GROMACS .gro file of N, CA and C in nm:
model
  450
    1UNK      N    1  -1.676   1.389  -0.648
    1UNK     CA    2  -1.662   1.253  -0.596
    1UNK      C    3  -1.603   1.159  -0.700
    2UNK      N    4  -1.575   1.235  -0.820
    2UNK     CA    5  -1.546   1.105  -0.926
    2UNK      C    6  -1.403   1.117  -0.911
    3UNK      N    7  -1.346   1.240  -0.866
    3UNK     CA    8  -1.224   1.202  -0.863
    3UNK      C    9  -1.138   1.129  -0.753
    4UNK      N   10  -1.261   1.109  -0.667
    4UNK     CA   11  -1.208   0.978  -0.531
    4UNK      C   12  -1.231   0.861  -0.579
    5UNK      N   13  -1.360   0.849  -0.678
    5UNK     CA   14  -1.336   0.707  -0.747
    5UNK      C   15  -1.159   0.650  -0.819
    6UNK      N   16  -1.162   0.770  -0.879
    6UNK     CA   17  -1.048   0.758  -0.989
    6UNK      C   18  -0.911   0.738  -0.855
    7UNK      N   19  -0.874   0.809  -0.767
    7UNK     CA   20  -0.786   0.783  -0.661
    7UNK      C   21  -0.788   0.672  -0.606
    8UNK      N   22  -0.911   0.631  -0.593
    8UNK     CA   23  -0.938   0.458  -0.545
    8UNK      C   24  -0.901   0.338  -0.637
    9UNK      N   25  -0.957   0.354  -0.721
    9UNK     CA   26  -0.918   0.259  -0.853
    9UNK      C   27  -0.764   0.253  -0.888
   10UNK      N   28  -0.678   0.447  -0.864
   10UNK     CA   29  -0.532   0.386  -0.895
   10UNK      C   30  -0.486   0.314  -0.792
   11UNK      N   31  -0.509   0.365  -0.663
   11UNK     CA   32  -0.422   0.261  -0.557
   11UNK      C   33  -0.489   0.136  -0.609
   12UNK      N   34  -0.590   0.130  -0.555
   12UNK     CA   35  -0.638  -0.070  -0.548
   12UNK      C   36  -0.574  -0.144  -0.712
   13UNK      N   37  -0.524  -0.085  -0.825
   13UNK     CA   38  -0.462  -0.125  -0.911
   13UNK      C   39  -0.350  -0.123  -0.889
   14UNK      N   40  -0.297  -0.001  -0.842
   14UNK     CA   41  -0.148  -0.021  -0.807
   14UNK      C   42  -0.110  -0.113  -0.700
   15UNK      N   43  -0.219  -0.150  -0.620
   15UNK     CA   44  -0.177  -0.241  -0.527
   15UNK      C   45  -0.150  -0.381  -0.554
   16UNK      N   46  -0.266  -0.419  -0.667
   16UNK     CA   47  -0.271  -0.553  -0.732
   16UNK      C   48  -0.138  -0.575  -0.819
   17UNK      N   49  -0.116  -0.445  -0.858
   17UNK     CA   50   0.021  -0.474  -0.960
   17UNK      C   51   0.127  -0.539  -0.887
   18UNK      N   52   0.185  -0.451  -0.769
   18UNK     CA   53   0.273  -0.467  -0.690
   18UNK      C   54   0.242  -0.623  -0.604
   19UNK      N   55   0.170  -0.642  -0.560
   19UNK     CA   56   0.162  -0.777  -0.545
   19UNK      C   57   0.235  -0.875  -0.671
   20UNK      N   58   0.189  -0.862  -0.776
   20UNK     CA   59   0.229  -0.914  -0.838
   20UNK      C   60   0.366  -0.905  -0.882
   21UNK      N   61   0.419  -0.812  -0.906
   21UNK     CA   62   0.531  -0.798  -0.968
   21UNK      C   63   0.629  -0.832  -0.816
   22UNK      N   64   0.578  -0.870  -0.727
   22UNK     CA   65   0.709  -0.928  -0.601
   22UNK      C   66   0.735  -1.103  -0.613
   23UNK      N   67   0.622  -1.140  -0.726
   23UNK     CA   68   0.670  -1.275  -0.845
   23UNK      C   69   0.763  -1.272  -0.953
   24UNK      N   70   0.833  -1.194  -0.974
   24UNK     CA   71   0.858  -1.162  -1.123
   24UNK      C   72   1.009  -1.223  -1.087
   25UNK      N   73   1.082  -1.185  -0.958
   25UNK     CA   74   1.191  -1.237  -0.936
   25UNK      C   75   1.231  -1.426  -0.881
   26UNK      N   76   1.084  -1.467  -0.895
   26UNK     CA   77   1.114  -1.632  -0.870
   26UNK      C   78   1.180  -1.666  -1.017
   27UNK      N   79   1.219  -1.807  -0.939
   27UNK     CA   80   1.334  -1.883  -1.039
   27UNK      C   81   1.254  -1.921  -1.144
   28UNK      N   82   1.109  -1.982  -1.114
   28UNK     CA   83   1.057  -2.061  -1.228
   28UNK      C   84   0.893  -2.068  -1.169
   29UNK      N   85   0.821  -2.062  -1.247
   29UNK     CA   86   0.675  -2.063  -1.245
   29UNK      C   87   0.630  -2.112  -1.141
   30UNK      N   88   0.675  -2.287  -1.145
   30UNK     CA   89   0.598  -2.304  -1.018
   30UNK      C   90   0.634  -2.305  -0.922
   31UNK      N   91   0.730  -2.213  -0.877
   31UNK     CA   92   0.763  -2.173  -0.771
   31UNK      C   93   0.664  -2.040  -0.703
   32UNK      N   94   0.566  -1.977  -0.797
   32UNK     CA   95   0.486  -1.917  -0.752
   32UNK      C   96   0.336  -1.988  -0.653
   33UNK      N   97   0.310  -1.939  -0.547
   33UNK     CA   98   0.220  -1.995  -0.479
   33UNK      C   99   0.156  -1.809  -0.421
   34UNK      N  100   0.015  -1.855  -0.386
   34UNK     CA  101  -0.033  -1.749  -0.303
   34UNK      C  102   0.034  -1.744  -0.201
   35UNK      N  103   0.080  -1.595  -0.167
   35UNK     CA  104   0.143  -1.573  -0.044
   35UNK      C  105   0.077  -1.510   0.048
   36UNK      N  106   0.002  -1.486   0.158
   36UNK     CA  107  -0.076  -1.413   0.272
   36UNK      C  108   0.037  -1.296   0.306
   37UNK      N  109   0.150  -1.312   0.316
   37UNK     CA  110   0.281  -1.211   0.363
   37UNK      C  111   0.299  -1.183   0.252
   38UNK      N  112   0.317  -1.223   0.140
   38UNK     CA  113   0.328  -1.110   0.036
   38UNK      C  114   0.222  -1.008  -0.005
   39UNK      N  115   0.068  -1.028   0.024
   39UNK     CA  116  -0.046  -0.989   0.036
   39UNK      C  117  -0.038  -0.869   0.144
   40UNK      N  118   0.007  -0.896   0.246
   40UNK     CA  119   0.032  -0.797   0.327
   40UNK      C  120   0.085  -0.667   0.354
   41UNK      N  121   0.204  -0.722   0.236
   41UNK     CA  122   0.331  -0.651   0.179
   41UNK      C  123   0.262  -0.537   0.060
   42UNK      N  124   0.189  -0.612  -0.006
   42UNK     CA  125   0.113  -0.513  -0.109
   42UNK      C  126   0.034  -0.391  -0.069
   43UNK      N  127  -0.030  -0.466   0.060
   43UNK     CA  128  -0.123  -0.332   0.121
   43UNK      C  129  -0.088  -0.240   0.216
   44UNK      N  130   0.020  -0.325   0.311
   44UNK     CA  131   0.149  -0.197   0.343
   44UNK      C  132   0.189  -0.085   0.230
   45UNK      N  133   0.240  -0.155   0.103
   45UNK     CA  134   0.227  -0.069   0.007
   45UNK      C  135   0.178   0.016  -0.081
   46UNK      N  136   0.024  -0.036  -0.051
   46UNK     CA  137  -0.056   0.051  -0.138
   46UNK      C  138  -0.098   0.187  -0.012
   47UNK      N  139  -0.095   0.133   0.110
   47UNK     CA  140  -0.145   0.233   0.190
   47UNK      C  141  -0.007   0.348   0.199
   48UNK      N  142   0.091   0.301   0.207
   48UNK     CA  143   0.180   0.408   0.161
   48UNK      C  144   0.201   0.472   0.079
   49UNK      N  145   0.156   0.391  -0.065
   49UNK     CA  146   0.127   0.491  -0.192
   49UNK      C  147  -0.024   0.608  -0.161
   50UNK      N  148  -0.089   0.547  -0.137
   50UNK     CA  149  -0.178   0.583  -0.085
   50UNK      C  150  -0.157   0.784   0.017
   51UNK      N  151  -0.100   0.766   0.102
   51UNK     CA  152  -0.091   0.877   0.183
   51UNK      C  153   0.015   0.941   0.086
   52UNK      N  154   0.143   0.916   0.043
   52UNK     CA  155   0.217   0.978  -0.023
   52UNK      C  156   0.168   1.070  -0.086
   53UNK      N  157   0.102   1.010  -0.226
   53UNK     CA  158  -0.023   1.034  -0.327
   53UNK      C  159  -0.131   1.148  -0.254
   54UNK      N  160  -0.181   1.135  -0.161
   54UNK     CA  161  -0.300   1.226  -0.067
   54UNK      C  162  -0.200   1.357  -0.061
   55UNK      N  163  -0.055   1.347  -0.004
   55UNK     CA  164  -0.053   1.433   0.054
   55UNK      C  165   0.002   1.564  -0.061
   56UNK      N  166   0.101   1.480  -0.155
   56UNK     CA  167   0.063   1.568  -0.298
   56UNK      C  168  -0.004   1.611  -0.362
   57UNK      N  169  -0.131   1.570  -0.342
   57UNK     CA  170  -0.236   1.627  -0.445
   57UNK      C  171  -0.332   1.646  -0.317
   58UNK      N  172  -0.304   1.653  -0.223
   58UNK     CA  173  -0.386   1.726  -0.189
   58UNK      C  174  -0.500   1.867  -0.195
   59UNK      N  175  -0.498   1.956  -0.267
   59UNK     CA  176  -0.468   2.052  -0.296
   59UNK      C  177  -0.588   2.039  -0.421
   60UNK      N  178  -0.591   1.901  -0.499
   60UNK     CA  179  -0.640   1.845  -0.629
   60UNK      C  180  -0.831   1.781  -0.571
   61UNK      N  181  -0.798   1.781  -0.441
   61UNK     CA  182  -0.930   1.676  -0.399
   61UNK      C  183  -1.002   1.788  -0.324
   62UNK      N  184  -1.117   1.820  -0.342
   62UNK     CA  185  -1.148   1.940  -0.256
   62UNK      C  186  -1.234   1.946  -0.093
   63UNK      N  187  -1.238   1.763  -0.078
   63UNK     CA  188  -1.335   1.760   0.069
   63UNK      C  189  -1.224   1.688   0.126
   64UNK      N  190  -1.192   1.820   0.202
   64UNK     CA  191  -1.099   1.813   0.320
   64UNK      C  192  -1.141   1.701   0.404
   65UNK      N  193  -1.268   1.648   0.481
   65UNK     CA  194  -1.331   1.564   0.551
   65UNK      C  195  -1.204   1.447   0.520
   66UNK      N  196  -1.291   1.414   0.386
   66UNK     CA  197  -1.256   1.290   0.343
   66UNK      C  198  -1.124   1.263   0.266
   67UNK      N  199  -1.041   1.378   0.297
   67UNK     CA  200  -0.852   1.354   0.238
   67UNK      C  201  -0.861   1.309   0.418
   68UNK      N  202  -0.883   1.337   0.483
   68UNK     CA  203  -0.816   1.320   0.603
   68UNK      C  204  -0.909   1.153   0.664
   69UNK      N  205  -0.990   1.144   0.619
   69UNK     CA  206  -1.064   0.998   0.629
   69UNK      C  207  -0.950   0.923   0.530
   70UNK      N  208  -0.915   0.944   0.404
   70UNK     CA  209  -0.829   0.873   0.345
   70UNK      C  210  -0.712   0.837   0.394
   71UNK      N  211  -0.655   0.961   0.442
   71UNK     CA  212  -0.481   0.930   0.561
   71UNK      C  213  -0.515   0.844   0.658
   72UNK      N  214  -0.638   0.840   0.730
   72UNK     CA  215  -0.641   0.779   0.877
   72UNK      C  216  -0.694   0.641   0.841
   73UNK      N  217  -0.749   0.602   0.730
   73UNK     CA  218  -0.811   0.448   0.676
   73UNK      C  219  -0.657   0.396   0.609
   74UNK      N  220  -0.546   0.472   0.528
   74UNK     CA  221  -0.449   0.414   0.512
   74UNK      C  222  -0.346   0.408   0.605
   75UNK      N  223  -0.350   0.517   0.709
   75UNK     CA  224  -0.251   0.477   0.817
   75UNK      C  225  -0.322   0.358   0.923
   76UNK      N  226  -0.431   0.331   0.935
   76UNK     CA  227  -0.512   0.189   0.950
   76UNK      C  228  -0.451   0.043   0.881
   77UNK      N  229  -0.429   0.087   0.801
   77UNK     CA  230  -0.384  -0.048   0.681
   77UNK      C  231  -0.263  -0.071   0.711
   78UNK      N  232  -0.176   0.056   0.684
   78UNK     CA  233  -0.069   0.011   0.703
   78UNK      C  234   0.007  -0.038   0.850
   79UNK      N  235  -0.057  -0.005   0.921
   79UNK     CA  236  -0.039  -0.057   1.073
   79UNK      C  237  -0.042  -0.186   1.079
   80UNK      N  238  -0.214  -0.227   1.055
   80UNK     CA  239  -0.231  -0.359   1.043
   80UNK      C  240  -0.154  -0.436   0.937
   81UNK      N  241  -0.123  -0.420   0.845
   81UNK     CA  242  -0.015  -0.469   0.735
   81UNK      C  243   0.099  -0.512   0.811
   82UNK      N  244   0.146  -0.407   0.891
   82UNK     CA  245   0.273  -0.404   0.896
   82UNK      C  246   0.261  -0.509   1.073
   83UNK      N  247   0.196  -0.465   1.134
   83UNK     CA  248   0.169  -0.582   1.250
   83UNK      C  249   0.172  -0.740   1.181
   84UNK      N  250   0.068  -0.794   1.068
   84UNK     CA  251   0.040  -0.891   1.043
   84UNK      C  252   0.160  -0.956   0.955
   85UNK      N  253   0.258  -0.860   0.836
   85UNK     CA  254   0.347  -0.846   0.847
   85UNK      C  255   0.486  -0.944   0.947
   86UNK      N  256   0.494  -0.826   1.030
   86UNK     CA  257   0.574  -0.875   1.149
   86UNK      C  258   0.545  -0.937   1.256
   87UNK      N  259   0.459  -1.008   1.248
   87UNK     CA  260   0.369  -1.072   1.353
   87UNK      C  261   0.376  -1.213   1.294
   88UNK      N  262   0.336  -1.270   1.151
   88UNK     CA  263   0.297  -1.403   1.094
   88UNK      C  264   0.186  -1.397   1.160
   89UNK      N  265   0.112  -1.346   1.285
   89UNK     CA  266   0.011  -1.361   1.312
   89UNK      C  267  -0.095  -1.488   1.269
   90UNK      N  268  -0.097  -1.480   1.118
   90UNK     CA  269  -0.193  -1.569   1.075
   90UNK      C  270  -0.131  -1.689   0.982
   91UNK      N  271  -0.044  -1.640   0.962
   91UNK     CA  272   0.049  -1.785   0.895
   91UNK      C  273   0.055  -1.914   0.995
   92UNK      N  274   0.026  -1.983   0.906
   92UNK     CA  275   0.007  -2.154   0.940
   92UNK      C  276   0.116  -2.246   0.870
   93UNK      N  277   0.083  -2.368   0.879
   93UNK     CA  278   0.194  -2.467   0.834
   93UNK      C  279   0.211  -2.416   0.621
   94UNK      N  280   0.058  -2.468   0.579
   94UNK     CA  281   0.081  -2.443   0.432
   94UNK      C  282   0.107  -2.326   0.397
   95UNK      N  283   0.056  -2.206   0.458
   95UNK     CA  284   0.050  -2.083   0.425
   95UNK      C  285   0.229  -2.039   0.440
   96UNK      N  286   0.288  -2.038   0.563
   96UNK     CA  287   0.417  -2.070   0.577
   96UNK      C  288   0.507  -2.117   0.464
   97UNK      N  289   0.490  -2.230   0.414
   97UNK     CA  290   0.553  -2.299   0.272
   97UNK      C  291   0.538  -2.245   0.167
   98UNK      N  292   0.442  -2.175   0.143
   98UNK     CA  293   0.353  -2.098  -0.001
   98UNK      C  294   0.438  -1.972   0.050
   99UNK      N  295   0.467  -1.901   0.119
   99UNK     CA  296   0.577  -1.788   0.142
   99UNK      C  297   0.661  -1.811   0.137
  100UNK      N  298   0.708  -1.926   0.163
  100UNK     CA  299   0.850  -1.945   0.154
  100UNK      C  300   0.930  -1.984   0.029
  101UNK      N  301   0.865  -2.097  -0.067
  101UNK     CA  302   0.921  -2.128  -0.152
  101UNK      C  303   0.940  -2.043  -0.284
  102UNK      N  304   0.812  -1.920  -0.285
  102UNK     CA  305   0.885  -1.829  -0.383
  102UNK      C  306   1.034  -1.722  -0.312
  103UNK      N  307   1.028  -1.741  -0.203
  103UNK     CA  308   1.195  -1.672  -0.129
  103UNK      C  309   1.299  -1.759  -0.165
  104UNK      N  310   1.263  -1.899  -0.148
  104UNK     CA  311   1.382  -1.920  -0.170
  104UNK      C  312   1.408  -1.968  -0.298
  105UNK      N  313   1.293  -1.956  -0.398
  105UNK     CA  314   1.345  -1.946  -0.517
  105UNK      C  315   1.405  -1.797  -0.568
  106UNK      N  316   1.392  -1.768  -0.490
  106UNK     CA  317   1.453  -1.620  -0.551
  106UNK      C  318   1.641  -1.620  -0.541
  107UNK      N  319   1.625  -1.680  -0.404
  107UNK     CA  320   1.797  -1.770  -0.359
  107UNK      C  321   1.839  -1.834  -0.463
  108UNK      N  322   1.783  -1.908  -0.563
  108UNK     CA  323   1.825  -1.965  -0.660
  108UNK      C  324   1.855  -1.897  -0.748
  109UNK      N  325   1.748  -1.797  -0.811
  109UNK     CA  326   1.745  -1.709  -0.942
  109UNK      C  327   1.906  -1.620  -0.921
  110UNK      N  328   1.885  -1.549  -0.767
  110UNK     CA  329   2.024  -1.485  -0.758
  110UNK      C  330   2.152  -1.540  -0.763
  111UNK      N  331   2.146  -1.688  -0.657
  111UNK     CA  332   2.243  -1.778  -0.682
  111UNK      C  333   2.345  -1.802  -0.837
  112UNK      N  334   2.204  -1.816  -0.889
  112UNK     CA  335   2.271  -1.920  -1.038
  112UNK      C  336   2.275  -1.790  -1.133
  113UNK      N  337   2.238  -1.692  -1.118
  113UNK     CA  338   2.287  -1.576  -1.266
  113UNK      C  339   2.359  -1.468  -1.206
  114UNK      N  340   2.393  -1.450  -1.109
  114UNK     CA  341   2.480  -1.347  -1.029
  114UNK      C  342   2.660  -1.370  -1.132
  115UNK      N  343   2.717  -1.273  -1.146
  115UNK     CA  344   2.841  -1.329  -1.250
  115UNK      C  345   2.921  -1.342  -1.091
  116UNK      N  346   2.976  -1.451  -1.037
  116UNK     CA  347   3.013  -1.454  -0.919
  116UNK      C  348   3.172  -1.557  -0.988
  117UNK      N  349   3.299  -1.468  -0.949
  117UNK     CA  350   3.399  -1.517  -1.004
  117UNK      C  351   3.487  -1.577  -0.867
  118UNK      N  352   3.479  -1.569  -0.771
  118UNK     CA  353   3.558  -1.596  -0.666
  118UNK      C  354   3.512  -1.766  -0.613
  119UNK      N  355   3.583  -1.870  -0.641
  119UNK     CA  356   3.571  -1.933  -0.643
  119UNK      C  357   3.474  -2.025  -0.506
  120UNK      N  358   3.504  -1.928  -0.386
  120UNK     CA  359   3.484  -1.986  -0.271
  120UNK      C  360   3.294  -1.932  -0.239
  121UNK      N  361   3.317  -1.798  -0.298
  121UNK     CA  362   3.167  -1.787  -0.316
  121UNK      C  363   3.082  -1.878  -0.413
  122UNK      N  364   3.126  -1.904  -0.531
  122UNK     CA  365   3.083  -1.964  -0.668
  122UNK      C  366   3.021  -2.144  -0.570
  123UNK      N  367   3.098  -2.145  -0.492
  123UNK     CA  368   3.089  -2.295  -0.413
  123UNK      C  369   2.947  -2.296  -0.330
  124UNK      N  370   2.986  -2.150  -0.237
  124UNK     CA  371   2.865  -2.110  -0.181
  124UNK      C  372   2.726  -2.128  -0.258
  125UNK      N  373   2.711  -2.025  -0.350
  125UNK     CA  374   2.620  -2.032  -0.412
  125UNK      C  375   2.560  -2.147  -0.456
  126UNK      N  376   2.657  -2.234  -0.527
  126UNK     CA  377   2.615  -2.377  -0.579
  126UNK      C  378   2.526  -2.425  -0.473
  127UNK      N  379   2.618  -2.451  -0.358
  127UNK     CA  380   2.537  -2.527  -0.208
  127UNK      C  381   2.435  -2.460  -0.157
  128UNK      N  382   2.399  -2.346  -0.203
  128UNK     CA  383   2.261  -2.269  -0.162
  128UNK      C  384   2.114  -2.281  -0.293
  129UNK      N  385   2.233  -2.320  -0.429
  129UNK     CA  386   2.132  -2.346  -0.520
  129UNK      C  387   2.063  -2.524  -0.491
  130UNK      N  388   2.151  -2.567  -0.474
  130UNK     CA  389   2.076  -2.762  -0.416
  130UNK      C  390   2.043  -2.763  -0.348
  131UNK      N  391   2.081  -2.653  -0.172
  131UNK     CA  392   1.970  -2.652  -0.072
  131UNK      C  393   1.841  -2.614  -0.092
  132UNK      N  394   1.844  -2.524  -0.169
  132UNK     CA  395   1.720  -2.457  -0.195
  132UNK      C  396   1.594  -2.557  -0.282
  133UNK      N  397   1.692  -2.603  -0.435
  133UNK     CA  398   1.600  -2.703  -0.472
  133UNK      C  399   1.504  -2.822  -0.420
  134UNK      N  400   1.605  -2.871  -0.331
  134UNK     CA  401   1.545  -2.997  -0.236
  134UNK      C  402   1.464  -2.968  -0.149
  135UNK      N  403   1.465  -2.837  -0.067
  135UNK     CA  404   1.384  -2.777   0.046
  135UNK      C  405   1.203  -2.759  -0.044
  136UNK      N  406   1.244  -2.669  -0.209
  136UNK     CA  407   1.103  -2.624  -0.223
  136UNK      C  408   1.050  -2.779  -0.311
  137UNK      N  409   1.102  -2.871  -0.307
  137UNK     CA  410   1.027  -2.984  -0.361
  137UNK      C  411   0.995  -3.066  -0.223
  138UNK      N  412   1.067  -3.028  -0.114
  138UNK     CA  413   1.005  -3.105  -0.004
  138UNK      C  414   0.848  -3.027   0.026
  139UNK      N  415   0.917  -2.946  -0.001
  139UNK     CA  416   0.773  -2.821   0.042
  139UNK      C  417   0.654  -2.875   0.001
  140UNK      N  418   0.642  -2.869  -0.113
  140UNK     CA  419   0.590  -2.922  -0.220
  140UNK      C  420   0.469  -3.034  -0.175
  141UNK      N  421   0.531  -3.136  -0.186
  141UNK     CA  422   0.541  -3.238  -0.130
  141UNK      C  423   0.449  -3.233   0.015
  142UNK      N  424   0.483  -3.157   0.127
  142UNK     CA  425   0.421  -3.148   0.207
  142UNK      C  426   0.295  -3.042   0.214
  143UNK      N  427   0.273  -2.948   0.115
  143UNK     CA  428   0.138  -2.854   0.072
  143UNK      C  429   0.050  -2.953   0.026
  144UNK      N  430   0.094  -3.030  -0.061
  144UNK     CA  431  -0.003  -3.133  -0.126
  144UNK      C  432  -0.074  -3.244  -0.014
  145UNK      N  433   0.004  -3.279   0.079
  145UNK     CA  434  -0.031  -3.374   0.152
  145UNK      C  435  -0.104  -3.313   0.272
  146UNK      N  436  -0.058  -3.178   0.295
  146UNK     CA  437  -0.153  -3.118   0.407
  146UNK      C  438  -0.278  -3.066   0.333
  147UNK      N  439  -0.282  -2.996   0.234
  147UNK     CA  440  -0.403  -3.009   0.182
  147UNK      C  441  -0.536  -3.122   0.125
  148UNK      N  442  -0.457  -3.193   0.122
  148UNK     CA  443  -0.557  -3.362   0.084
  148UNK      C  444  -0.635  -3.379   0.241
  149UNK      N  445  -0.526  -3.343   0.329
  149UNK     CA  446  -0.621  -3.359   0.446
  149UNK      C  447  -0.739  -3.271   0.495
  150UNK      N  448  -0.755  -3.191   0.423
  150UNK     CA  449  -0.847  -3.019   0.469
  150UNK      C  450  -0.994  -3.055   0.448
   0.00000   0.00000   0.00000
């Protein structure tokens, strides 16, 4: 059984990582906010690491029962992941904004360091880097004010 601990502990770490590291591509710090859809995204992912992982080492874990309790609790997850996912299901006004503004800082990060030589794109980009700025400070702006009301 210790080595289902140890299988548990890598996903639920690998899961936390990967959450995290789907920040690493925002433009600038505080453009990071909790995301519920990026949360989702992690455990879609960990439940896929998850079965991948099972079905390779299978072989390594010796209670058959519970490799196959493990596939059917991560093909569980990832269902629901992937429903809640593609659903927004539970996304709301702030929660909505807190997903969004690390995306479209990412529009920026790509925007402004992409080596983009064609002038008509270079234009593009510009006008996607000031849309973007003004949108996540409106954002902003409106998280703060919907939350004062909570």
């Amino acid at each position: 059984m210790k080595s289902y601990g140890r299988f548990a502990m890598m996903i639920v770490t690998s899961t936390v990582i990967m959450f995290g590291l789907m920040y690493l591509n925002t433009y600038a710090l505080d453009h990071v906010f909790f995301s519920e859809t990026r949360l989702y995204m992690a455990l879609l992912m960990g439940a896929t690491m998850a079965m991948i992982m099972m079905a390779f080492m299978w072989k390594m874990y010796a209670n058959k029962k519970l490799n196959v309790g493990i596939l059917g609790v991560s093909v569980i997850i990832f269902a629901l992941s992937l429903y809640l996912v593609r659903s927004q299901a539970t996304i709301e006004d702030t929660s909505w904004m807190k997903a969004m503004i690390p995306h479209q800082s990412i529009a920026i990060l790509t925007s402004e360091r992409a080596k983009i030589s064609d002038s008509r794109v270079k234009d593009l980009a510009d006008k996607i880097i000031e849309a973007q700025k003004k949108e996540i400070e409106e954002m902003k702006v409106l998280i703060e004010e919907l939350e004062q009301r909570e």
